[in-house]
CSV table of C-alpha atoms in Angstrom, one decimal:
chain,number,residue,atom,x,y,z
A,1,UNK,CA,29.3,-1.6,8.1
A,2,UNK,CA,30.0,2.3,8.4
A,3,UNK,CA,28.5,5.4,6.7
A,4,UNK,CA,29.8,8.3,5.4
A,5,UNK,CA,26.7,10.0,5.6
A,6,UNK,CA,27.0,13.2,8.0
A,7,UNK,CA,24.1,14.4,10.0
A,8,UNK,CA,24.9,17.3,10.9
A,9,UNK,CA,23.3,20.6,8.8
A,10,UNK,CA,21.9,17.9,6.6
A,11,UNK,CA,18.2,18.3,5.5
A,12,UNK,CA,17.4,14.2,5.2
A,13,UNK,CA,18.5,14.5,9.0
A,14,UNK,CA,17.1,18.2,10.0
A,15,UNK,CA,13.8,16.7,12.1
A,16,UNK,CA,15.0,13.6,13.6
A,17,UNK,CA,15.7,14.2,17.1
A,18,UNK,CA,18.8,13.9,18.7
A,19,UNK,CA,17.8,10.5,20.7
A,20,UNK,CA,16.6,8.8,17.2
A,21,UNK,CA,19.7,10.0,15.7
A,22,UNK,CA,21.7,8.0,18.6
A,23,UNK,CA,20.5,5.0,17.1
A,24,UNK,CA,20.0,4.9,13.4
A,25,UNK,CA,22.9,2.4,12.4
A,26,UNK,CA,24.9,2.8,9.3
A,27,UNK,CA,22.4,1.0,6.6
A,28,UNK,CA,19.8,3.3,8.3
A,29,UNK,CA,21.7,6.8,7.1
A,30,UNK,CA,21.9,5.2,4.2
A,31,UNK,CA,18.9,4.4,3.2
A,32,UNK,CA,17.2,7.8,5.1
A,33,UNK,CA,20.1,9.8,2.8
A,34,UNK,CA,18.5,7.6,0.0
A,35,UNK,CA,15.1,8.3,0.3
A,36,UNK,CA,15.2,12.0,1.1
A,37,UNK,CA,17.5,12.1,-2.6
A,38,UNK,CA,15.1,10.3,-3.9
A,39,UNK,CA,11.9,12.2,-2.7
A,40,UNK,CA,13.4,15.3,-3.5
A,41,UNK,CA,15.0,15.3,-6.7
A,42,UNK,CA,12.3,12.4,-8.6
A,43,UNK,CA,8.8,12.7,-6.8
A,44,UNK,CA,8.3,16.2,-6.4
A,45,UNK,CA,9.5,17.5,-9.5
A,46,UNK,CA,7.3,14.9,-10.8
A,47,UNK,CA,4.2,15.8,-9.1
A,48,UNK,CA,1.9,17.6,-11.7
A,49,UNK,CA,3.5,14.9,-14.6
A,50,UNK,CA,1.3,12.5,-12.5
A,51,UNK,CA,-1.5,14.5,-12.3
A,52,UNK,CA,-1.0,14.8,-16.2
A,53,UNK,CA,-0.9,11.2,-17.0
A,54,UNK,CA,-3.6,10.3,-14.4
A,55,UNK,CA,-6.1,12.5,-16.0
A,56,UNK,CA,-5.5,10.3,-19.8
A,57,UNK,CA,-5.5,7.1,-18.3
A,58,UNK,CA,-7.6,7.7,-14.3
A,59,UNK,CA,-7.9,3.9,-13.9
A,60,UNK,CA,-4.3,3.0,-15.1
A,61,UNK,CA,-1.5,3.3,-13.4
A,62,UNK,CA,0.1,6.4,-14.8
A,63,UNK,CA,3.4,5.6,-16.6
A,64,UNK,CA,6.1,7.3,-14.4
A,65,UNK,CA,4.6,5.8,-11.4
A,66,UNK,CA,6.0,2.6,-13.3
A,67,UNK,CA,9.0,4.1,-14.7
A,68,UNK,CA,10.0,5.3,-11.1
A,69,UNK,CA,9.2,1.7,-9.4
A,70,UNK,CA,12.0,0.4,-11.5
A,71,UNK,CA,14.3,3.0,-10.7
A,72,UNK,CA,13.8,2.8,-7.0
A,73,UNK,CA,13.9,-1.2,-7.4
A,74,UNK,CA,17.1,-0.6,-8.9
A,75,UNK,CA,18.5,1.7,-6.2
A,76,UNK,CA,17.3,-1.0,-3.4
A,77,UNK,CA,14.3,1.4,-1.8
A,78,UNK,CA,11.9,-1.3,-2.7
A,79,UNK,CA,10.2,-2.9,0.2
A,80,UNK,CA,11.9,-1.1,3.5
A,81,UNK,CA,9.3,-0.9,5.5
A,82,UNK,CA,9.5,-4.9,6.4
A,83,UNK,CA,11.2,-5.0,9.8
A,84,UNK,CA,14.7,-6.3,10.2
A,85,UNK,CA,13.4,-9.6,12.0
A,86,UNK,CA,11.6,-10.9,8.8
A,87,UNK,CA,14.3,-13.0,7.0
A,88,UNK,CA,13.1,-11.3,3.5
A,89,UNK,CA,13.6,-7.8,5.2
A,90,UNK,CA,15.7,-5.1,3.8
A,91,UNK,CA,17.1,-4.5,7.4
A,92,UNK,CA,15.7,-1.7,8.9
A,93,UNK,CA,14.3,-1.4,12.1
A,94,UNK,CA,10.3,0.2,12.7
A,95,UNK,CA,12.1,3.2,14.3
A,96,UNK,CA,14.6,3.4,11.3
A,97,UNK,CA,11.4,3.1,8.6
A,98,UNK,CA,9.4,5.8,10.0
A,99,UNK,CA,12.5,8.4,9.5
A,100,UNK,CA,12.3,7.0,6.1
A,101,UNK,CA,8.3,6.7,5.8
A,102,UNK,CA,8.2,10.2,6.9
A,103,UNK,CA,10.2,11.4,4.2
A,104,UNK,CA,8.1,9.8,1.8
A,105,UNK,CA,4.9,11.0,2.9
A,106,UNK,CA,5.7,14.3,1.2
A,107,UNK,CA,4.5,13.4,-2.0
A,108,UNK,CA,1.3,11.3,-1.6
A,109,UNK,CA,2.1,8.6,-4.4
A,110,UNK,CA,6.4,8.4,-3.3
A,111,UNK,CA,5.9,5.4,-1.4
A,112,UNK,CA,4.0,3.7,-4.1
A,113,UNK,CA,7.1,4.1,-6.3
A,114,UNK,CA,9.4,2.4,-3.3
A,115,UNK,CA,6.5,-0.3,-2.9
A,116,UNK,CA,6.0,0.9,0.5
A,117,UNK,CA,2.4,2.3,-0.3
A,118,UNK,CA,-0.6,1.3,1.8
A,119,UNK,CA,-2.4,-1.6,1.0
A,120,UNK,CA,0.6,-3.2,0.4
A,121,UNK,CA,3.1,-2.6,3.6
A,122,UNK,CA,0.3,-4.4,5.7
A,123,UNK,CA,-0.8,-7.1,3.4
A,124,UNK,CA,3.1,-8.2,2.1
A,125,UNK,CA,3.8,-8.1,6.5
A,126,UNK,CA,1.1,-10.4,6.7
A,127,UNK,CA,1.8,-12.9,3.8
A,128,UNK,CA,5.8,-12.7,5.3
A,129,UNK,CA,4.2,-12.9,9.0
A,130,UNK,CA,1.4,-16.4,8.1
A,131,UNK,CA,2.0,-17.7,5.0
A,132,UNK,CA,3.5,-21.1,4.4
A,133,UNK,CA,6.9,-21.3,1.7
A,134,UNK,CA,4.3,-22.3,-1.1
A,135,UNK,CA,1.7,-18.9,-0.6
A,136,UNK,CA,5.0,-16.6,-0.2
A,137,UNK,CA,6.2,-17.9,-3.8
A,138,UNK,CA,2.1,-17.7,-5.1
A,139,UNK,CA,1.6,-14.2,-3.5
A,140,UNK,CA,4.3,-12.6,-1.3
A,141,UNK,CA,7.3,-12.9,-3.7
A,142,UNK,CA,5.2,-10.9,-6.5
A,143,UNK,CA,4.1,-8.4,-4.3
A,144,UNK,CA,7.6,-7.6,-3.2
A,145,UNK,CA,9.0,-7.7,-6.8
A,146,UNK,CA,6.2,-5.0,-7.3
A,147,UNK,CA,4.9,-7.8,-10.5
A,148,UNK,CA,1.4,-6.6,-8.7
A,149,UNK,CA,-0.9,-5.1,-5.7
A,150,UNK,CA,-3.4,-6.0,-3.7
A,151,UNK,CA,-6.3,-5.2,-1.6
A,152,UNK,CA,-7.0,-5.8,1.9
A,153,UNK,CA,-11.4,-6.4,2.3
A,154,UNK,CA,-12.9,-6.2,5.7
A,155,UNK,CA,-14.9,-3.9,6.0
A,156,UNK,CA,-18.9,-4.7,5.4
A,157,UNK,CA,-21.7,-2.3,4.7
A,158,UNK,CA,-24.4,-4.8,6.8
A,159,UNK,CA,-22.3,-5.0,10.1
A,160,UNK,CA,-21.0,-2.3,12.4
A,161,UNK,CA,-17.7,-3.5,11.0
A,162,UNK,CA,-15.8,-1.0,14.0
A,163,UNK,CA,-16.8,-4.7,16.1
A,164,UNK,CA,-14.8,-6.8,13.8
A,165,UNK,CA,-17.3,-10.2,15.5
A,166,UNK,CA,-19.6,-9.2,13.4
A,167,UNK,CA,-17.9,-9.3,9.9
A,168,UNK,CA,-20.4,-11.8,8.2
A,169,UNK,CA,-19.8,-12.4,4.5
A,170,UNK,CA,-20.4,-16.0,4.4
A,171,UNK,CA,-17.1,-18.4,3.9
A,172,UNK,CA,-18.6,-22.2,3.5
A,173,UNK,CA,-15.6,-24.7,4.1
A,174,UNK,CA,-15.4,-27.7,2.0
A,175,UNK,CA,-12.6,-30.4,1.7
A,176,UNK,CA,-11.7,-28.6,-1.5
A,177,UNK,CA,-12.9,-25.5,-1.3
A,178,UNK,CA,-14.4,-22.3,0.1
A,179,UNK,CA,-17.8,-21.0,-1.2
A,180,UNK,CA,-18.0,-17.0,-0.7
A,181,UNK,CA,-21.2,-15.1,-0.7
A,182,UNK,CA,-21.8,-11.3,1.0
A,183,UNK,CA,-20.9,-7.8,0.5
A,184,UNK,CA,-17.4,-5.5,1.1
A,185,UNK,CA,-16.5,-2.1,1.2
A,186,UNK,CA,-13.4,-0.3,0.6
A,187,UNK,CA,-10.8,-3.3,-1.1
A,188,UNK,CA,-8.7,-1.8,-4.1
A,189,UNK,CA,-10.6,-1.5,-7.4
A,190,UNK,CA,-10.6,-3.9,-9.7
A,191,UNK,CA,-10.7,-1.0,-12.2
A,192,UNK,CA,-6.8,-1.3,-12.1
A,193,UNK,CA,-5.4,-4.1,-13.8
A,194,UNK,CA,-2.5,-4.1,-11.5
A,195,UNK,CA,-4.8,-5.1,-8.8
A,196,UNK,CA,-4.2,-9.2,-9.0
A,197,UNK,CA,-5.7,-10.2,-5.1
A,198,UNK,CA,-7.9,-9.6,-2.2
A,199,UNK,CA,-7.1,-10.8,1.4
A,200,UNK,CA,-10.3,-11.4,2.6
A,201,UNK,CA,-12.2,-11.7,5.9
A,202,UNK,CA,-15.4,-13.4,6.7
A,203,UNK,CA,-17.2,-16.0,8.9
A,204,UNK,CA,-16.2,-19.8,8.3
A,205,UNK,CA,-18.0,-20.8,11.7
A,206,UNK,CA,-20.8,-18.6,12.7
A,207,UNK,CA,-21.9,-21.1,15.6
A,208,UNK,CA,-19.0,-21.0,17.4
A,209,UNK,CA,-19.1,-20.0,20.6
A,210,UNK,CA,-15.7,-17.9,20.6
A,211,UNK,CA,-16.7,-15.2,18.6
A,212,UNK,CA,-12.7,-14.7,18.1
A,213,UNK,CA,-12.3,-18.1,16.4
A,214,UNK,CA,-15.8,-17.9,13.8
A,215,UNK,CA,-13.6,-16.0,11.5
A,216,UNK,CA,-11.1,-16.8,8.6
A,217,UNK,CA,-9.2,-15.1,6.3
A,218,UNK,CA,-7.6,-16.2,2.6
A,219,UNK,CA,-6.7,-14.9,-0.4
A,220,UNK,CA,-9.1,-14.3,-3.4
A,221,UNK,CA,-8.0,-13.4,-7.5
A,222,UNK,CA,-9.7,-10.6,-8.4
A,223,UNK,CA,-10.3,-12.6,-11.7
A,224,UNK,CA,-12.1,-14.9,-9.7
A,225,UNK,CA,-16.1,-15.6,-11.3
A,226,UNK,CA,-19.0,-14.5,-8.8
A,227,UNK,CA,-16.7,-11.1,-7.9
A,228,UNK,CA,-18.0,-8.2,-9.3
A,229,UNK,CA,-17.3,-4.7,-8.2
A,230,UNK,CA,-20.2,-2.3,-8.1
A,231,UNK,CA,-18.9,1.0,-7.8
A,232,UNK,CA,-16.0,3.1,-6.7
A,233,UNK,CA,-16.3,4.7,-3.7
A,234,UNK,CA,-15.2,8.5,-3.8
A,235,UNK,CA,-13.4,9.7,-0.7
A,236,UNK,CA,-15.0,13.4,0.4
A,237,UNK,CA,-15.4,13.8,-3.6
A,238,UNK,CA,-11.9,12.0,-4.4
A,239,UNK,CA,-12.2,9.1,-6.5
A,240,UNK,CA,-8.4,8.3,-5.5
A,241,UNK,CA,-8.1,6.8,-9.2
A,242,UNK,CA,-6.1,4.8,-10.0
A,243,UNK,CA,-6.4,2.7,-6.8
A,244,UNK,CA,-9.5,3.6,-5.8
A,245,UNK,CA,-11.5,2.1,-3.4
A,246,UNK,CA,-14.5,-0.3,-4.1
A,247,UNK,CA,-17.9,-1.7,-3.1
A,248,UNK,CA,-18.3,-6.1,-3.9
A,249,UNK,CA,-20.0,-8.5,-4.4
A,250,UNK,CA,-19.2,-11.9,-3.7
A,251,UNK,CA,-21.9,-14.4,-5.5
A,252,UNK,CA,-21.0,-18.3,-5.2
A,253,UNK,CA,-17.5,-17.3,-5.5
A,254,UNK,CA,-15.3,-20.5,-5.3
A,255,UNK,CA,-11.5,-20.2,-4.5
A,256,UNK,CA,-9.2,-23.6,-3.4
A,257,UNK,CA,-8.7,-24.1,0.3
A,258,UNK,CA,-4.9,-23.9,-0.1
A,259,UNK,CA,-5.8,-20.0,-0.3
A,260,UNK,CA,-6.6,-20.3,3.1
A,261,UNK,CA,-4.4,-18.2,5.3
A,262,UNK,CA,-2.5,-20.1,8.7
A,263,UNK,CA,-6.1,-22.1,9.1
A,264,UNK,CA,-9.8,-21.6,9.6
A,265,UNK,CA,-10.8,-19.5,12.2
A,266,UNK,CA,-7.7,-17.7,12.5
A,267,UNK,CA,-8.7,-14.4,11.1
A,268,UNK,CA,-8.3,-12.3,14.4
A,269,UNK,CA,-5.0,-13.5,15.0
A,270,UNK,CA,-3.9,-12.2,11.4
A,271,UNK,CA,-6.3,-8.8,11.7
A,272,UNK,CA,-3.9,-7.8,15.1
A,273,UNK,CA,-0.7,-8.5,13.4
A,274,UNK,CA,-1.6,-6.8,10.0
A,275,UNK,CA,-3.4,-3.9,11.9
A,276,UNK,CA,-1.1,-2.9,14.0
A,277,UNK,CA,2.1,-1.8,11.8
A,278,UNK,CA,-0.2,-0.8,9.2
A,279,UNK,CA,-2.1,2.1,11.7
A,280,UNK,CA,1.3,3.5,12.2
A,281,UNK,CA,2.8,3.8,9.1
A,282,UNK,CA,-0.1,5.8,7.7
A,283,UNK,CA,0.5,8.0,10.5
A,284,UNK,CA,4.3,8.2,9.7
A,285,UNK,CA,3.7,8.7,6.0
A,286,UNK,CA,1.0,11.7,7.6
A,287,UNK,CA,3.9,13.7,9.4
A,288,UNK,CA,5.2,14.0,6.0
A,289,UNK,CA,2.2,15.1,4.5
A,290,UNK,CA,1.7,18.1,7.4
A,291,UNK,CA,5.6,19.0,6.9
A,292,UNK,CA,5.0,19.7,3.3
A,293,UNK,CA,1.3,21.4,4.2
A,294,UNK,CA,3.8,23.9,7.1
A,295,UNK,CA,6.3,24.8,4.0
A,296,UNK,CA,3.8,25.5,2.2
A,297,UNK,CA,2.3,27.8,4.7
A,298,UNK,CA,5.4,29.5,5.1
A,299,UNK,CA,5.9,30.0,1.3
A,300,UNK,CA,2.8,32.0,1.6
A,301,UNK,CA,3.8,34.2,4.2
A,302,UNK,CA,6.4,35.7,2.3
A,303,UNK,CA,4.4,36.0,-0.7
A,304,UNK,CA,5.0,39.3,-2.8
A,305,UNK,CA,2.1,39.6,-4.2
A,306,UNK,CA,-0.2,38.9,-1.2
A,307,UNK,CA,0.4,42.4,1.1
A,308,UNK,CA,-3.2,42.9,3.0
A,309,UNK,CA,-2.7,46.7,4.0
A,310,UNK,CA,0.7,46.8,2.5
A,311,UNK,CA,2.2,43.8,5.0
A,312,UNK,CA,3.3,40.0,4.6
A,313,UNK,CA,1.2,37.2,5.0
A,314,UNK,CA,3.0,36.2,7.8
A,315,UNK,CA,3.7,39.7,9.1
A,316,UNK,CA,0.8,39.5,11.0
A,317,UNK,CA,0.8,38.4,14.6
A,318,UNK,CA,-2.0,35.9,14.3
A,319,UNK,CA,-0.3,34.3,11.3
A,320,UNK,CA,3.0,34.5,13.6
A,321,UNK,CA,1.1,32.5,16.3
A,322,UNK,CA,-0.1,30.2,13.7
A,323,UNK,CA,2.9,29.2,12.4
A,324,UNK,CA,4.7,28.6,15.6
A,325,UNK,CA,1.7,26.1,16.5
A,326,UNK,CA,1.8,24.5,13.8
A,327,UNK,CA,5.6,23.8,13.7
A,328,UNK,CA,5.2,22.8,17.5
A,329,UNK,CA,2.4,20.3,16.6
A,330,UNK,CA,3.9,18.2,13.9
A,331,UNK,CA,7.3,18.3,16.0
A,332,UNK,CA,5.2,16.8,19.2
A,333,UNK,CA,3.2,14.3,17.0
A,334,UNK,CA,6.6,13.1,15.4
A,335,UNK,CA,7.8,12.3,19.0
A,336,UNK,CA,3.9,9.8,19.4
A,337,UNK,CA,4.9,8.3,16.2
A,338,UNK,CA,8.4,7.8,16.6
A,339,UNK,CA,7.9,6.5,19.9
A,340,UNK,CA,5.2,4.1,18.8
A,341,UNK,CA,7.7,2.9,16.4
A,342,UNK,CA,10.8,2.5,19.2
A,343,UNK,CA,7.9,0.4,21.4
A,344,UNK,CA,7.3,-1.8,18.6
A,345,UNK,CA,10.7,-2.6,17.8
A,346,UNK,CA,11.5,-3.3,21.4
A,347,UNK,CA,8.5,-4.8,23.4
A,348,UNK,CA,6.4,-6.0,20.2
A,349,UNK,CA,3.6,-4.8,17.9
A,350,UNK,CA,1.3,-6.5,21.3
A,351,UNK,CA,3.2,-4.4,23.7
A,352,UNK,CA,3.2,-1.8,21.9
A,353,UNK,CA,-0.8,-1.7,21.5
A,354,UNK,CA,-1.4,2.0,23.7
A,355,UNK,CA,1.7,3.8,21.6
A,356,UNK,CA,0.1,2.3,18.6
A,357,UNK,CA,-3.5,3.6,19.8
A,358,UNK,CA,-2.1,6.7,20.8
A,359,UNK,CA,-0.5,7.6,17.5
A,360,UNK,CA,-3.8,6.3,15.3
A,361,UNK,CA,-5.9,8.5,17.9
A,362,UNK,CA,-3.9,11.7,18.1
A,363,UNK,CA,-1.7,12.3,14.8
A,364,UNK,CA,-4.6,12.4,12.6
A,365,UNK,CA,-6.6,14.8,14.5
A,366,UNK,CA,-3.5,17.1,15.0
A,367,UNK,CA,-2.4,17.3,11.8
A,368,UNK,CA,-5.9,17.6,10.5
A,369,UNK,CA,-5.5,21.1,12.2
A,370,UNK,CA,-1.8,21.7,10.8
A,371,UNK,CA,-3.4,21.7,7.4
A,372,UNK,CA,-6.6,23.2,7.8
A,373,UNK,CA,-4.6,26.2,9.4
A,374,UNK,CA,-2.2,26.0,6.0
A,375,UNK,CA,-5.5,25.6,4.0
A,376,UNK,CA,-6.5,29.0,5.7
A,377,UNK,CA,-3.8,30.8,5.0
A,378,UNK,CA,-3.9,30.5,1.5
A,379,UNK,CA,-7.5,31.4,1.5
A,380,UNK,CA,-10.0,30.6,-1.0
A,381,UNK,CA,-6.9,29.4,-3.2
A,382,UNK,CA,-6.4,26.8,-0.7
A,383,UNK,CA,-9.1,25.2,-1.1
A,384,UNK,CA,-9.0,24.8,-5.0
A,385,UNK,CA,-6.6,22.3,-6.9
A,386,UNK,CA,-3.8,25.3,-7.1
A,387,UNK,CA,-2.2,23.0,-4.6
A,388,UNK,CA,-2.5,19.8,-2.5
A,389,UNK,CA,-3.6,20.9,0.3
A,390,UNK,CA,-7.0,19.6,0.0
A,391,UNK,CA,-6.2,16.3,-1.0
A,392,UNK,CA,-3.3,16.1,2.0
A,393,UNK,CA,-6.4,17.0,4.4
A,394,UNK,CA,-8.5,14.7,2.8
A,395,UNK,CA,-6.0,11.9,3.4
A,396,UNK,CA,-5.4,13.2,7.2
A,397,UNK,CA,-9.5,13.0,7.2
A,398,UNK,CA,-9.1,9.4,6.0
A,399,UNK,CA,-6.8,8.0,8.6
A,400,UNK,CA,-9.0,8.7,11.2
A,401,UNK,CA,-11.3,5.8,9.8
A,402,UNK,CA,-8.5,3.6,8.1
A,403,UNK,CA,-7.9,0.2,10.0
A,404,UNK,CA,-10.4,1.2,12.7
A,405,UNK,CA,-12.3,4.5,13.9
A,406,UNK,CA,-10.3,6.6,16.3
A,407,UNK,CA,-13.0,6.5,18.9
A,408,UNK,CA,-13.1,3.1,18.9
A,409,UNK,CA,-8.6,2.9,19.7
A,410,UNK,CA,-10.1,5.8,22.2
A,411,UNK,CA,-12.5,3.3,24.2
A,412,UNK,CA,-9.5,0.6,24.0
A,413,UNK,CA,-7.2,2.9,26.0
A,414,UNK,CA,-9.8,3.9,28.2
A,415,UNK,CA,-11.0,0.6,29.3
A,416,UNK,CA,-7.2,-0.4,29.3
A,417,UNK,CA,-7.0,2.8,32.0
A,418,UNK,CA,-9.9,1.6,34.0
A,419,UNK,CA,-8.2,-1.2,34.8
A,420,UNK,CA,-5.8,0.4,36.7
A,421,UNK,CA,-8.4,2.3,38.8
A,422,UNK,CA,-8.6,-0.2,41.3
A,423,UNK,CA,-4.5,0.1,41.9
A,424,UNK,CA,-4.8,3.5,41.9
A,425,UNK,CA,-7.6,3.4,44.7
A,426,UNK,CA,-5.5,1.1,47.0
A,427,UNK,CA,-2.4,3.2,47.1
A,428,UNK,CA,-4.7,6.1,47.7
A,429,UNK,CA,-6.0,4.5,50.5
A,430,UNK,CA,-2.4,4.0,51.7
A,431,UNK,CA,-1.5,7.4,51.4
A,432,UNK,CA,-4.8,8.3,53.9
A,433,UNK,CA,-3.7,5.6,56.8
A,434,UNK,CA,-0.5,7.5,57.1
A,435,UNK,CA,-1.9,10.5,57.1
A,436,UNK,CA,-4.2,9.3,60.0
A,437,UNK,CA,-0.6,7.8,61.5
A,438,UNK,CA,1.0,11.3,61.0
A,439,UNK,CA,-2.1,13.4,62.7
A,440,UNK,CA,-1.8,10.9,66.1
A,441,UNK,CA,2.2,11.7,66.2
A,442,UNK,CA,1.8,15.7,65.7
A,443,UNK,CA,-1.8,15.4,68.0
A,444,UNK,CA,-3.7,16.8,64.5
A,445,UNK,CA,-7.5,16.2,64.6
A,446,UNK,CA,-7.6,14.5,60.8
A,447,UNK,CA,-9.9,15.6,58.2
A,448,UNK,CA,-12.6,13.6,56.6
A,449,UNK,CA,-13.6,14.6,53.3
A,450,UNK,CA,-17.4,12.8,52.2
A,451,UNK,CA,-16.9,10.7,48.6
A,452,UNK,CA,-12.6,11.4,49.1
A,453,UNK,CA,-11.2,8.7,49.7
């Protein structure tokens, strides 16, 4: 296959680097030409039609979102963030997704229309990943074909839930069935009738004495008697209709055993393999978010009718230096991402568990700056619904929690560091006995140095 597509002064292109370029194959340009079309000419355009529709119907899904979904179906952007080694992918590669992913991060909702939204990247790679041939026609095929979504419930408001062990919504195993009783936090609401299934976590064997193999996960109907959602849950004052996100509880709910995912007790094995590609494509989708938070920025330095003492916006020096770290910052945290993605693709999602860490720890917190700084310029405008800058930060605020703190990917990568110490030590120590060796040759008293090794 061969493209036509040329990279060079083309804006789908303009922020890949030169070494990603090298290796986006044809179906890649395509699809990145594709999206950026597709981003730019139906989603933005479309933004405040959204907000329109959203405000009538809040717990709906408003009626373009569905009118684009078939378009996009149609035009084959459904689903490509599945990688290439998943027989029901569309054929692109992690590092070829996040040039797309990126794109579509520039509009909030875009990936929802290209079914390549959050829950559902993580949860459809799961079902693809563990499922047996008769749960991908029950709940992955639908998914893909975007016939519904779903919701992915771990979190618990009992448990310090950053230490997954102690997830404890009860999961009683039967020969038939499983009997659920607890609470969750943050699943999908069932406000939204598209919302059709949970993926749920608890504790099948509490006694166990691996505390990696006391959990299981399966899949729930959100029709299912004995669930019952109490409340949304507003995000820093969002209620992020129409998906929302919601507090449960399960009460003698009862669901077949066949919903069991890959076998009891195997919860941890499916949290890692779900987790991992899901932390980073919220952090691609979040370069997109600060790109569009940066233009705006510069749209307001050049302003007309904003001239403090007669000058620009971004005549001043400070706003000068502002922009040029800003620009340098998403550019350096598109190199952790895109990195993150190459690693995966080449030495696994297990292999790749620091770049992964590294991009979940360091993106959000960058770009949370990005936009503050955009947020700033705009002044007490930017802080108001007059544009989307707050919700953009809001979402950057959210990642930093979403599929596990960042402190708690921090204490991973340090304790993954400390391991090292001991290497680190020894070749230190090397270093010193041929020092010593050196002084003797060039008759050099040497120097001891207390606590230095």
């Amino acid at each position: 296959m061969t493209s036509n597509i040329q990279i060079d002064g083309n804006p789908a292109f303009a922020r890949i680097p030169p070494w990603v370029q090298a290796k986006l194959r044809p179906i890649a340009l395509e699809k990145i030409q594709a999206v950026h079309d597709w981003v730019e000419t139906e989603c933005i355009p479309a933004e405040r039609i959204y907000k329109a529709q959203l405000k009538e119907t809040r717990w709906t899904t408003p009626a373009i979102i569905h009118e684009l979904r078939q378009k996009a179906k149609a035009r084959g952007l459904f689903n490509l963030f599945l990688p290439n080694h998943f027989e029901e992918s569309p054929g692109l590669t992690n590092l070829e997704y996040s040039c797309c992913a990126e794109i579509m991060g520039r509009v909030y909702w875009a990936a929802q229309t290209m079914n390549c939204h959050a829950p559902e990247t993580g949860n459809i790679e799961l079902l693809a990943k563990y499922c047996t041939p008769e749960q991908k026609k029950r709940w992955l095929y639908p998914l893909m074909n975007g016939d519904m979504s779903s919701a992915y419930s771990m979190t618990e408001p009992d448990v310090a839930s950053s230490d997954a062990t102690q997830i404890g919504i009860k999961m009683e195993i039967t020969n038939k069935e499983i009997i659920i009783n607890g609470r969750k936090l943050y699943g999908n609401c069932q406000y939204n009738e598209d919302m059709q299934l949970y993926i749920l976590m608890g504790c099948s064997d509490p006694n166990n004495p691996n505390p990696w193999n006391r959990h299981t996960t399966l899949v729930v109907p959100a029709n299912t008697p004995g669930l019952k959602q109490v409340r949304n849950l507003t995000i820093m004052g969002y209620d992020w209709a129409p998906e929302g996100h919601g507090e449960y509880i399960y009460e003698n709910v009862r669901v077949p055993i066949e919903n069991i995912i890959l076998g009891p007790g195997r919860a941890f094995e499916i949290a890692q393999g779900r987790l991992g590609p899901g932390r980073i494509h919220h952090c691609m989708r979040l370069i997109g978010q600060a790109e569009r938070a940066f233009e705006l920025a510069l749209i307001r330095c050049i302003e007309p009718r904003k001239k403090p003492r007669g000058k620009f916006i971004g005549e001043f020096d400070s706003n000068i230096e502002r922009i040029a770290d800003m620009r340098m910052t998403i550019d350096a945290m598109r190199l952790v991402v895109l990195n993150a993605a190459d690693t995966m693709d080449l030495q696994g999602n297990k292999a790749g568990r620091y770049a992964i860490a590294q991009s979940k720890i360091m993106v959000p917190n960058a770009l949370l700056k990005v936009i503050d700084e955009a947020m700033q310029m705009y002044g007490g405008q930017g802080l108001t619904q007059h544009t989307p800058l707050p919700e953009i930060w809001t979402y950057a605020r959210f990642v930093r929690v979403a599929d596990g703190p960042d402190s708690a990917h921090r204490h991973q990568v340090g304790r993954d560091q400390m391991k090292t110490a001991k290497a680190f030590r020894e070749r230190a120590e090397q270093y010193t006995a041929k020092y010593k060796e050196l002084c003797k040759k060039w008759n050099l008293e040497p120097e001891e140095f207390w606590g230095i090794v």
